[in-house]
PDB file of C-alpha atoms and ligand atoms in Angstrom:
ATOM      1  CA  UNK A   1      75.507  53.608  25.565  1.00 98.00           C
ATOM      2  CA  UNK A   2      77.252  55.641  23.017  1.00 98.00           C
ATOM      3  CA  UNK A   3      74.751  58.021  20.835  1.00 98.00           C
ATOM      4  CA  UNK A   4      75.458  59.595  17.355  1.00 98.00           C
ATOM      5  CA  UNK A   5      73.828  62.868  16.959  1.00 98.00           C
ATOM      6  CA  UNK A   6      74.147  63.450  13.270  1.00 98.00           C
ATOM      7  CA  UNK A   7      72.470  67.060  14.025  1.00 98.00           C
ATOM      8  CA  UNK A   8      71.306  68.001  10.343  1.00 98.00           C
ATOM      9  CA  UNK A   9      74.585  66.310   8.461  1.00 98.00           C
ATOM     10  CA  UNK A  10      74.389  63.747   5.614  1.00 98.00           C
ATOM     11  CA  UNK A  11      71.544  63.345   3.370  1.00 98.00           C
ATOM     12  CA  UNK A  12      70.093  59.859   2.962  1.00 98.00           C
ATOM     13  CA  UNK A  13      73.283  58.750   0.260  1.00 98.00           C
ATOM     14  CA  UNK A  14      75.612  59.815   2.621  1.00 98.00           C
ATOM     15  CA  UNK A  15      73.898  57.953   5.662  1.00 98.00           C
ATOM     16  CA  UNK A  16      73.855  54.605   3.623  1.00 98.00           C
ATOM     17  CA  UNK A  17      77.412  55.225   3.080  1.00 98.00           C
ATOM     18  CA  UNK A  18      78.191  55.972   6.948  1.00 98.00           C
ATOM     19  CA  UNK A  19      75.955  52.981   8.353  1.00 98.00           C
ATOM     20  CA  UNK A  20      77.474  50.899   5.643  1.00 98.00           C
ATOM     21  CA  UNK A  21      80.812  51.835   7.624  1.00 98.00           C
ATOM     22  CA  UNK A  22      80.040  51.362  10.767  1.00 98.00           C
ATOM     23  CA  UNK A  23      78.407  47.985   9.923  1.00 98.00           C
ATOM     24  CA  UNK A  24      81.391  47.117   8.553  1.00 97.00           C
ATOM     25  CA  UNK A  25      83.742  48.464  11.454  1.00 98.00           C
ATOM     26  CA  UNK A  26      81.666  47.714  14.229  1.00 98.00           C
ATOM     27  CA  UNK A  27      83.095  44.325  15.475  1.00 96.00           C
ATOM     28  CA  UNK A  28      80.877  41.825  17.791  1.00 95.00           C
ATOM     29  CA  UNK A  29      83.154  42.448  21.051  1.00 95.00           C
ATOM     30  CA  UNK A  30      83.026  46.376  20.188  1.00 96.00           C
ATOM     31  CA  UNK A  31      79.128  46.273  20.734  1.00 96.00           C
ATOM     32  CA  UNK A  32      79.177  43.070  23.553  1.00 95.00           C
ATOM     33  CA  UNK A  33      78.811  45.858  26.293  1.00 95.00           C
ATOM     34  CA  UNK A  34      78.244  48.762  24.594  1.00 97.00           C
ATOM     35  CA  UNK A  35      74.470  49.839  22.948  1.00 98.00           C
ATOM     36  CA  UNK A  36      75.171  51.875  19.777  1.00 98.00           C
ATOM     37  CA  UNK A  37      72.767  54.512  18.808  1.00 98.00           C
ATOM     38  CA  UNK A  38      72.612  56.838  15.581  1.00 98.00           C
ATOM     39  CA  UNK A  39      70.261  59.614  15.261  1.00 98.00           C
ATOM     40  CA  UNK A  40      70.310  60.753  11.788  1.00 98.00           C
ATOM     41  CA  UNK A  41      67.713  63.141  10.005  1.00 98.00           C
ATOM     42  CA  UNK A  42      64.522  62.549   9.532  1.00 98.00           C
ATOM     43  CA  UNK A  43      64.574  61.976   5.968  1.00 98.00           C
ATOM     44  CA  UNK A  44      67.714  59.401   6.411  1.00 98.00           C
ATOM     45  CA  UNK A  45      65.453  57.090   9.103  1.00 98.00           C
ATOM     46  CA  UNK A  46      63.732  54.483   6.082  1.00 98.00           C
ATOM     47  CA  UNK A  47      67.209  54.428   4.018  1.00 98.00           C
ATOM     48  CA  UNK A  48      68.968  53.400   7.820  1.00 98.00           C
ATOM     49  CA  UNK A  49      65.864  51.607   9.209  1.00 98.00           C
ATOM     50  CA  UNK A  50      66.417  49.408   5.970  1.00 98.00           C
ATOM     51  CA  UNK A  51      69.851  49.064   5.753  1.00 98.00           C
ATOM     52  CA  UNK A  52      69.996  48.046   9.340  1.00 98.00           C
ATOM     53  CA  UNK A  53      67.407  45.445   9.603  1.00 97.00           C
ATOM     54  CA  UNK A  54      68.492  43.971   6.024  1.00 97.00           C
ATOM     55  CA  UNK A  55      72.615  43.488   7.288  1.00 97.00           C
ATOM     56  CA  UNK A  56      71.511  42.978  11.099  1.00 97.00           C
ATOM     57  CA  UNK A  57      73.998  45.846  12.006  1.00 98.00           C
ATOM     58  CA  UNK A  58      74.648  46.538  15.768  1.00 97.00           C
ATOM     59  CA  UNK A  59      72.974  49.513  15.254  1.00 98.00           C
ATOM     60  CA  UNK A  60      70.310  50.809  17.176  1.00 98.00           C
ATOM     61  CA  UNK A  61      68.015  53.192  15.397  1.00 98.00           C
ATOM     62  CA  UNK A  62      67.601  56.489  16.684  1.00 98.00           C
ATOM     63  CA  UNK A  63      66.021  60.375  15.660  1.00 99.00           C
ATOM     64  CA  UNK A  64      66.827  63.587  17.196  1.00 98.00           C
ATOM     65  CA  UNK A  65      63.174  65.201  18.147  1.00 98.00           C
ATOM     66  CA  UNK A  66      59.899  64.773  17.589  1.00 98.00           C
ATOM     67  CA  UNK A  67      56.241  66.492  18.226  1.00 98.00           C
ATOM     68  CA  UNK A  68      54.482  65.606  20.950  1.00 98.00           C
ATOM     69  CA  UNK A  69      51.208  65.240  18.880  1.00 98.00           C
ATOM     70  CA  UNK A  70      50.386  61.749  17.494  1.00 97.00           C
ATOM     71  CA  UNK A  71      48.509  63.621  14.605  1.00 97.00           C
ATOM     72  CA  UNK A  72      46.956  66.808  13.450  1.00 98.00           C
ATOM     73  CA  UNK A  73      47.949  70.269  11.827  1.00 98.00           C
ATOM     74  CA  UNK A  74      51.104  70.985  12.519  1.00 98.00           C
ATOM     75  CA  UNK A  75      53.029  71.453   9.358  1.00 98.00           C
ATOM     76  CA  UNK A  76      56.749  70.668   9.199  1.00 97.00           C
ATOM     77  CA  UNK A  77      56.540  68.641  12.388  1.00 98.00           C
ATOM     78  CA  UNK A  78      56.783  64.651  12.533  1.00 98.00           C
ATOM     79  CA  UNK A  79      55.010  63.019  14.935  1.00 98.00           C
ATOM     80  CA  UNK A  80      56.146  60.184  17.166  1.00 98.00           C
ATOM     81  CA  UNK A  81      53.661  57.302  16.034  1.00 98.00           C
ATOM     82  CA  UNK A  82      55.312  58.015  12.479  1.00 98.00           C
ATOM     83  CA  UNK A  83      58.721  57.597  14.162  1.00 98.00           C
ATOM     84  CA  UNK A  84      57.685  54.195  15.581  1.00 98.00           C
ATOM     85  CA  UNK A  85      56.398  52.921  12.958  1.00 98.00           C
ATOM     86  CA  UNK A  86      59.584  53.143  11.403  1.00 97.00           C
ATOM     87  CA  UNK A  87      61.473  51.046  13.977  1.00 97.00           C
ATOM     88  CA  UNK A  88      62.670  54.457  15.486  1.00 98.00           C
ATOM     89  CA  UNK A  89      64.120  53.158  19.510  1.00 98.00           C
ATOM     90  CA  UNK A  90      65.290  55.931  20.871  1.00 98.00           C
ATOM     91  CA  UNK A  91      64.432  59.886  20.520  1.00 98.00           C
ATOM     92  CA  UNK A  92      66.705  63.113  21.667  1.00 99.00           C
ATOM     93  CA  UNK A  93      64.252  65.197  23.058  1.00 98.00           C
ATOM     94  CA  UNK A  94      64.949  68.606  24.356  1.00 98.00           C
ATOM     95  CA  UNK A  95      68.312  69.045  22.807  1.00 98.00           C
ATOM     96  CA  UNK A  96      70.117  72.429  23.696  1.00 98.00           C
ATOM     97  CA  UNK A  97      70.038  73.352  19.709  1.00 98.00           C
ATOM     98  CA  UNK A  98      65.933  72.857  20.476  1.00 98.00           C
ATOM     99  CA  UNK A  99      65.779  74.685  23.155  1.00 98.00           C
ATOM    100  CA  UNK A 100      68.064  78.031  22.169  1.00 97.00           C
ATOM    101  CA  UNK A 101      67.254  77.595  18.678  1.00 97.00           C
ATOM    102  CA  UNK A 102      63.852  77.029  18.435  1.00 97.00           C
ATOM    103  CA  UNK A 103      62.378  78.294  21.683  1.00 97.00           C
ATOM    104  CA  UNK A 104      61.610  74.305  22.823  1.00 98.00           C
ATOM    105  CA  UNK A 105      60.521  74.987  26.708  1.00 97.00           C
ATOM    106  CA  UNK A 106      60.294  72.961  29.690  1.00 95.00           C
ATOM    107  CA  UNK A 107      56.578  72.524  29.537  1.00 96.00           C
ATOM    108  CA  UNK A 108      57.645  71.170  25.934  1.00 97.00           C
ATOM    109  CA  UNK A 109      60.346  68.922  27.069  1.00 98.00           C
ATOM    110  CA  UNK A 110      57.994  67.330  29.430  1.00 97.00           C
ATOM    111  CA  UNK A 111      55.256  66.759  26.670  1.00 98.00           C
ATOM    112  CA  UNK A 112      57.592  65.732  23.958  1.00 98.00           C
ATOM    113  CA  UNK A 113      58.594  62.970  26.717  1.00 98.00           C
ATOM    114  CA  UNK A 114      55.556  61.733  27.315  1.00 97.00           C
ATOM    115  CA  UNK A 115      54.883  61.077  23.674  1.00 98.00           C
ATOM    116  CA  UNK A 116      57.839  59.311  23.234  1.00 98.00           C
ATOM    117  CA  UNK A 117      56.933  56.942  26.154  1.00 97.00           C
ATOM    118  CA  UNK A 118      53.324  56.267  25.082  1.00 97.00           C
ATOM    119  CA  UNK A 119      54.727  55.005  21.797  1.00 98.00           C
ATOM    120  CA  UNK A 120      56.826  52.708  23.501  1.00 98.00           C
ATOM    121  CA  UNK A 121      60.290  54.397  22.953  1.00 98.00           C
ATOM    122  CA  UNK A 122      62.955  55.257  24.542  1.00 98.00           C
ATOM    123  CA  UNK A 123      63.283  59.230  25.359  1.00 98.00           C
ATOM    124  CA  UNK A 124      67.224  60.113  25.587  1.00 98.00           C
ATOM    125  CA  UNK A 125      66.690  63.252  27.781  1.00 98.00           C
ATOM    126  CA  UNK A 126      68.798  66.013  27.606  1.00 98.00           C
ATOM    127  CA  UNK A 127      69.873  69.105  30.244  1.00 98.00           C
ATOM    128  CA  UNK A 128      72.664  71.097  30.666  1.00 98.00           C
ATOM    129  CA  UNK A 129      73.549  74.805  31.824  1.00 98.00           C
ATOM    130  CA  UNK A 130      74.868  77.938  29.541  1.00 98.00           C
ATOM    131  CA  UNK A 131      78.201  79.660  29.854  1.00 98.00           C
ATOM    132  CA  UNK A 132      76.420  81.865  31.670  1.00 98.00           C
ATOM    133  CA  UNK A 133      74.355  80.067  34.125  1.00 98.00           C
ATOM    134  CA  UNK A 134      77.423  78.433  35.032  1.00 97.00           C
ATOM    135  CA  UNK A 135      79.902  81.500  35.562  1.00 98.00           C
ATOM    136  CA  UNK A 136      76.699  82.844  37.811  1.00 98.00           C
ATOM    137  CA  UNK A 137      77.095  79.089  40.042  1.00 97.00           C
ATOM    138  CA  UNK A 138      73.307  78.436  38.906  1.00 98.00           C
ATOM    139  CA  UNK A 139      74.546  75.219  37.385  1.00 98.00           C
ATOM    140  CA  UNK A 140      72.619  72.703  39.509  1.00 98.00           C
ATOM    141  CA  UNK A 141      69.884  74.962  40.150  1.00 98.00           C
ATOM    142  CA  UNK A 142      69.093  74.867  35.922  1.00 97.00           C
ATOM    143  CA  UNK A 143      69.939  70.755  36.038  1.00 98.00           C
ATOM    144  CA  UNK A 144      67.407  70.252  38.671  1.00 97.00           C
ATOM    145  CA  UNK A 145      64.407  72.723  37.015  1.00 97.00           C
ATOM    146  CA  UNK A 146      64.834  70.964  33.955  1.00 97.00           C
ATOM    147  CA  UNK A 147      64.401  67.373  35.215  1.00 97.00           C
ATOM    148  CA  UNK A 148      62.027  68.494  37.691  1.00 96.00           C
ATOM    149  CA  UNK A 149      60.003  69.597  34.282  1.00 96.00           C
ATOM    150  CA  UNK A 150      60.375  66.832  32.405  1.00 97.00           C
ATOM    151  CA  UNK A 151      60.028  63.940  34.984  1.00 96.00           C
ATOM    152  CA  UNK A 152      57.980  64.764  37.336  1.00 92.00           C
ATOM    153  CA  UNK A 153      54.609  62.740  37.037  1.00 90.00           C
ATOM    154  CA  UNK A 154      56.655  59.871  35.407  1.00 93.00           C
ATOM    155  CA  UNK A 155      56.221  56.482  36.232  1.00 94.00           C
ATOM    156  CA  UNK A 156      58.937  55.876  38.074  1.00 96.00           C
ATOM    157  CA  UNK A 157      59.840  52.423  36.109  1.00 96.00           C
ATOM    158  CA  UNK A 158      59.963  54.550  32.770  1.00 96.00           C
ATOM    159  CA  UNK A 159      62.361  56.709  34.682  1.00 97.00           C
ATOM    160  CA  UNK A 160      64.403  53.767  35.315  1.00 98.00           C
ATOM    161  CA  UNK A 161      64.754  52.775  31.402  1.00 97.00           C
ATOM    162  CA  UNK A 162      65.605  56.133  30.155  1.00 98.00           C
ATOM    163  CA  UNK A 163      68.543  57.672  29.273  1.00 98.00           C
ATOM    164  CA  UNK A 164      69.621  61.263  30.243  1.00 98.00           C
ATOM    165  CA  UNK A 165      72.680  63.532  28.567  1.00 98.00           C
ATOM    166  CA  UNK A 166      73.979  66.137  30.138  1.00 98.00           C
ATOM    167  CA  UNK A 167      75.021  68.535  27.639  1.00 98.00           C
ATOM    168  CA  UNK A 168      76.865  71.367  29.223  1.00 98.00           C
ATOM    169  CA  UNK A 169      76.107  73.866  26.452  1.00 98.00           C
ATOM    170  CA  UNK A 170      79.107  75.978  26.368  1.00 98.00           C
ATOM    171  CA  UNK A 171      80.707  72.731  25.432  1.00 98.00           C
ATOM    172  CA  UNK A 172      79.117  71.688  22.516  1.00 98.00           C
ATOM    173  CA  UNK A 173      80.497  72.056  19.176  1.00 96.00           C
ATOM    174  CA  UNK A 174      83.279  74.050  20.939  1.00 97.00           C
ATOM    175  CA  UNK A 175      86.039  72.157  21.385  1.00 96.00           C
ATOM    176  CA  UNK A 176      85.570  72.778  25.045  1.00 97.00           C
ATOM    177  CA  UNK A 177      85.132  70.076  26.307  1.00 98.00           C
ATOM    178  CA  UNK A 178      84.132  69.572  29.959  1.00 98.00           C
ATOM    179  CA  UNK A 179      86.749  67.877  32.552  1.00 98.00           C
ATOM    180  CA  UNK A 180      85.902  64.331  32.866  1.00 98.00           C
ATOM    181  CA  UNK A 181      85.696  65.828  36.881  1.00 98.00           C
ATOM    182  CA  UNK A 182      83.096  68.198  36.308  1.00 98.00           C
ATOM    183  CA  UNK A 183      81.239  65.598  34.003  1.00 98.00           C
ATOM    184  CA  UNK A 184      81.129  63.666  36.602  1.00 98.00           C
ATOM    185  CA  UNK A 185      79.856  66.175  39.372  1.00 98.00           C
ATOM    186  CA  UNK A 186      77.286  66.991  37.006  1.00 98.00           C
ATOM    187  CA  UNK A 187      76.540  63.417  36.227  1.00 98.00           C
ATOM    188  CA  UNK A 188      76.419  62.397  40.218  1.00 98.00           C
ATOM    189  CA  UNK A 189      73.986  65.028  40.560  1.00 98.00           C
ATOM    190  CA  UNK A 190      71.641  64.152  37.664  1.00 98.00           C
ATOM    191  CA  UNK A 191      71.486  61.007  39.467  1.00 98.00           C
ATOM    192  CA  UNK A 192      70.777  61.985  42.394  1.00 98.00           C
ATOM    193  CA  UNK A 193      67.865  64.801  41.388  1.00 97.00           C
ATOM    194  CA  UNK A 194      66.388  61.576  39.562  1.00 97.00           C
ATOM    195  CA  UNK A 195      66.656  59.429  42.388  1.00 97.00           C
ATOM    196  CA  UNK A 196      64.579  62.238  44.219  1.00 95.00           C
ATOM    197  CA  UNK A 197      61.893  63.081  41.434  1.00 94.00           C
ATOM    198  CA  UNK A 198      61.345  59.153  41.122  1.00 95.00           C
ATOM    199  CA  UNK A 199      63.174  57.285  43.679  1.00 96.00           C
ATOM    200  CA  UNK A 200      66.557  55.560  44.516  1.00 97.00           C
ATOM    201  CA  UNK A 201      66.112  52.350  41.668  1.00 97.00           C
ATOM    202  CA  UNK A 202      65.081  54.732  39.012  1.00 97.00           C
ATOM    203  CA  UNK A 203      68.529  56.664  40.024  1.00 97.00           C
ATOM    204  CA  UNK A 204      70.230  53.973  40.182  1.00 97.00           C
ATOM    205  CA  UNK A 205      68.833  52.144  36.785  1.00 98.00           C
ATOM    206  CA  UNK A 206      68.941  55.342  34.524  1.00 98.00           C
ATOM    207  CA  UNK A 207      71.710  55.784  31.850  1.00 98.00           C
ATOM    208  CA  UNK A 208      73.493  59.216  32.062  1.00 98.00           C
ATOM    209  CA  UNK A 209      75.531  60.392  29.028  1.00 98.00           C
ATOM    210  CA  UNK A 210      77.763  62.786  29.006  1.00 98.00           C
ATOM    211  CA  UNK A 211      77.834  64.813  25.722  1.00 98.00           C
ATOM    212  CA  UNK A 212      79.605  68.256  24.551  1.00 98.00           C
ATOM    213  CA  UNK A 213      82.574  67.920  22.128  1.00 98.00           C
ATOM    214  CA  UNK A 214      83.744  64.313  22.699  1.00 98.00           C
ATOM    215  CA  UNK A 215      86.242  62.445  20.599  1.00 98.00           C
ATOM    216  CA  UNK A 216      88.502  59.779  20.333  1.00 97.00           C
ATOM    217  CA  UNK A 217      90.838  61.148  22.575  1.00 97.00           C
ATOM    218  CA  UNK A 218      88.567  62.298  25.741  1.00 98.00           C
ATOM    219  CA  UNK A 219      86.049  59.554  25.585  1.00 98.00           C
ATOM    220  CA  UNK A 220      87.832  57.138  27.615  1.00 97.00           C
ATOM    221  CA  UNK A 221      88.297  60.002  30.538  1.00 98.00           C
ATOM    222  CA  UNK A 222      84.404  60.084  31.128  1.00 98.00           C
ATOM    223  CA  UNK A 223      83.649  56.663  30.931  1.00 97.00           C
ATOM    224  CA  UNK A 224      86.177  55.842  33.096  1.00 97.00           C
ATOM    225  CA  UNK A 225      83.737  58.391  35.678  1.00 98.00           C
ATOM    226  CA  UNK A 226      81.495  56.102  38.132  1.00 97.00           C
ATOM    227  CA  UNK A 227      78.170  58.033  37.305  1.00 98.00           C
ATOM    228  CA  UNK A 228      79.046  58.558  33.322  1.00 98.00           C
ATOM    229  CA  UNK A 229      77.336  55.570  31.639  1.00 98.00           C
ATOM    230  CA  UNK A 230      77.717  56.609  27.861  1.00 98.00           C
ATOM    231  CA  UNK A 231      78.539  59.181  25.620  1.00 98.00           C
ATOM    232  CA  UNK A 232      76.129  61.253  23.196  1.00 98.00           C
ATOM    233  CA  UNK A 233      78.247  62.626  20.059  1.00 98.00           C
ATOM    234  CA  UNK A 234      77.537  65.260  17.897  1.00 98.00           C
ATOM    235  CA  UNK A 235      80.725  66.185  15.089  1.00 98.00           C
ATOM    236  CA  UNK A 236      82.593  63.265  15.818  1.00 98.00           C
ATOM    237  CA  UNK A 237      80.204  61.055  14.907  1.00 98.00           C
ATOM    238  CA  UNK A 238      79.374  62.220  11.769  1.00 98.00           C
ATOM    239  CA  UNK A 239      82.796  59.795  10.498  1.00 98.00           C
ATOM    240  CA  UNK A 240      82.218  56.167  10.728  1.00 98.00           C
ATOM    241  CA  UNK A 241      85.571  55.513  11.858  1.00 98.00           C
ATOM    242  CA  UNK A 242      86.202  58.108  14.628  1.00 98.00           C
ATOM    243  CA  UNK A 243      82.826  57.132  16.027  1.00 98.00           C
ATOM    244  CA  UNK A 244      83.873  53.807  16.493  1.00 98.00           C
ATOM    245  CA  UNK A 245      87.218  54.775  17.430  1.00 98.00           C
ATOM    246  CA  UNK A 246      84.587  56.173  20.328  1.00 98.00           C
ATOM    247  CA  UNK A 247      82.673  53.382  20.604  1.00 98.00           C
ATOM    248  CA  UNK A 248      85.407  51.391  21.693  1.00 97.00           C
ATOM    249  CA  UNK A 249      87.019  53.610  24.171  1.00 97.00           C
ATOM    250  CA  UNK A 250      83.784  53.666  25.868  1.00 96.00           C
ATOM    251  CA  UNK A 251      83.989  49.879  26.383  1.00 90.00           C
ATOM    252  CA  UNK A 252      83.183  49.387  30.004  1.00 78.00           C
ATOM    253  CA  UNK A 253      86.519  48.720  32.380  1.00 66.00           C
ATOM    254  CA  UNK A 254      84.880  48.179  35.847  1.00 47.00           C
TER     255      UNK A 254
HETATM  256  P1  13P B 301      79.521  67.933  19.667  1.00 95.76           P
HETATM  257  O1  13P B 301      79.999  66.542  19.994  1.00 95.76           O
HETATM  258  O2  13P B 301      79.678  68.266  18.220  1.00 95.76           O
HETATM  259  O3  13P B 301      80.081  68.945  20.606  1.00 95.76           O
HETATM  260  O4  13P B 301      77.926  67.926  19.902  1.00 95.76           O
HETATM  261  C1  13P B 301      77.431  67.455  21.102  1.00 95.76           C
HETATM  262  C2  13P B 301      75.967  67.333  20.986  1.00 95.76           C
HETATM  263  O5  13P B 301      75.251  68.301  20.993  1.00 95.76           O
HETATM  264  C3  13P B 301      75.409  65.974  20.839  1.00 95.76           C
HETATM  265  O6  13P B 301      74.029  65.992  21.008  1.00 95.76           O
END
């Protein structure tokens, strides 16, 4: 599964515009194996929700966070019920930007989750370990506090439909991009902290995307990983044509 993250880029004009060119790039063999998710601002979802259902583009409609409320006072926030009513599948929830930005914490994560799942979407679950954490060797210590958070209490076949990205943080937006090697450590042992939080099928079944400056060029490395099932994209993305450049490097060899 390779993931757009549009982050707060393009206004709802300039989403038509991208979609339009993906739609038009995006060949049937390019998404035969490969799910294609974009997860544009909020106020882009009804122009994309639209233009996707009207063309039938392989394009699976995604958004980047959401409240864990269904309703209520909470001004400035959208709630997930509003995202699935719009035909919103997938939702980024506890991206590194939420969590250093805005103070999102783990008790948040893990609610935010839930919400998504009681409205019948698909949460695409993200972890990863600062600069720092990792120089100090702490990386799988932070991987494993954060999943514990978030799944624990989960039914386990939920688990199994999910999709998690490790983000490393010091690699995204940085150019510095992880080794498809240490992607892959990382990735084996997301799997296997899910596979003890809800058991070996979940492990087995779950999606893990690796995410943190990929492009064109490095996309095929990770894939190529045995525990790397997809790709979450932030800058690269944002241009229909290097995302699909993307897209089809990730199409699955093995
Ligand atoms: P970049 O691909 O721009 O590094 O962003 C990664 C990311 O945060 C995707 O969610």
């Amino acid at each position: 599964m390779v993931s757009g993250n549009w982050k707060m880029h393009h206004d709802h004009i300039e989403a038509l515009h991208t979609v339009r060119d993906l739609g038009l790039r995006l060949k049937p063999e390019d998404v035969a194996r490969v799910d294609v998710s974009v997860h544009p601002p909020f106020t882009d979802l009804r122009t994309v929700q639209t233009l996707v259902e009207a063309d039938r583009l392989p394009v699976i409609l995604g958004a980047q966070h959401c409240n864990d409320h269904d309703r209520g006072a909470f001004t400035g926030e959208v709630s997930p019920q509003m995202l699935a009513r719009l035909g919103v599948r997938y939702v980024v929830v506890g991206h590194s930007e939420r969590r250093h930005l805005f103070g999102m914490s783990d008790e948040a994560v893990a609610a935010t989750l839930a919400a998504v799942l009681r409205h019948g979407m698909t949460p695409i679950l993200c972890v990863g370990e600062t600069g720092e954490e990792r120089a100090a060797g702490r990386t799988e210590e932070r991987l494993s506090a954060q999943l514990t958070a978030a799944l624990t209490g989960a039914e386990p076949a939920a688990v199994a439909a999910m999709v998690i990205a490790y983000e490393p943080v010091w690699a995204i937006g940085t150019g510095n991009a992880a080794t498809a090697v240490d992607a892959e450590d990382a990735c084996l042992f997301v799997r296997q902290s899910v596979e003890s939080v809800a058991g070996a099928e979940a492990g087995q079944a779950i999606r893990i995307q690796y995410g943190g400056s990929v492009n064109a060029e490095n996309a095929a490395d990770y894939m190529a990983e045995p525990d790397v099932d997809g790709l979450l994209v932030g800058g690269a993305s944002l241009d229909a044509a290097s995302f699909v450049e993307i897209v089809r490097a990730s199409a699955p060899r093995r």
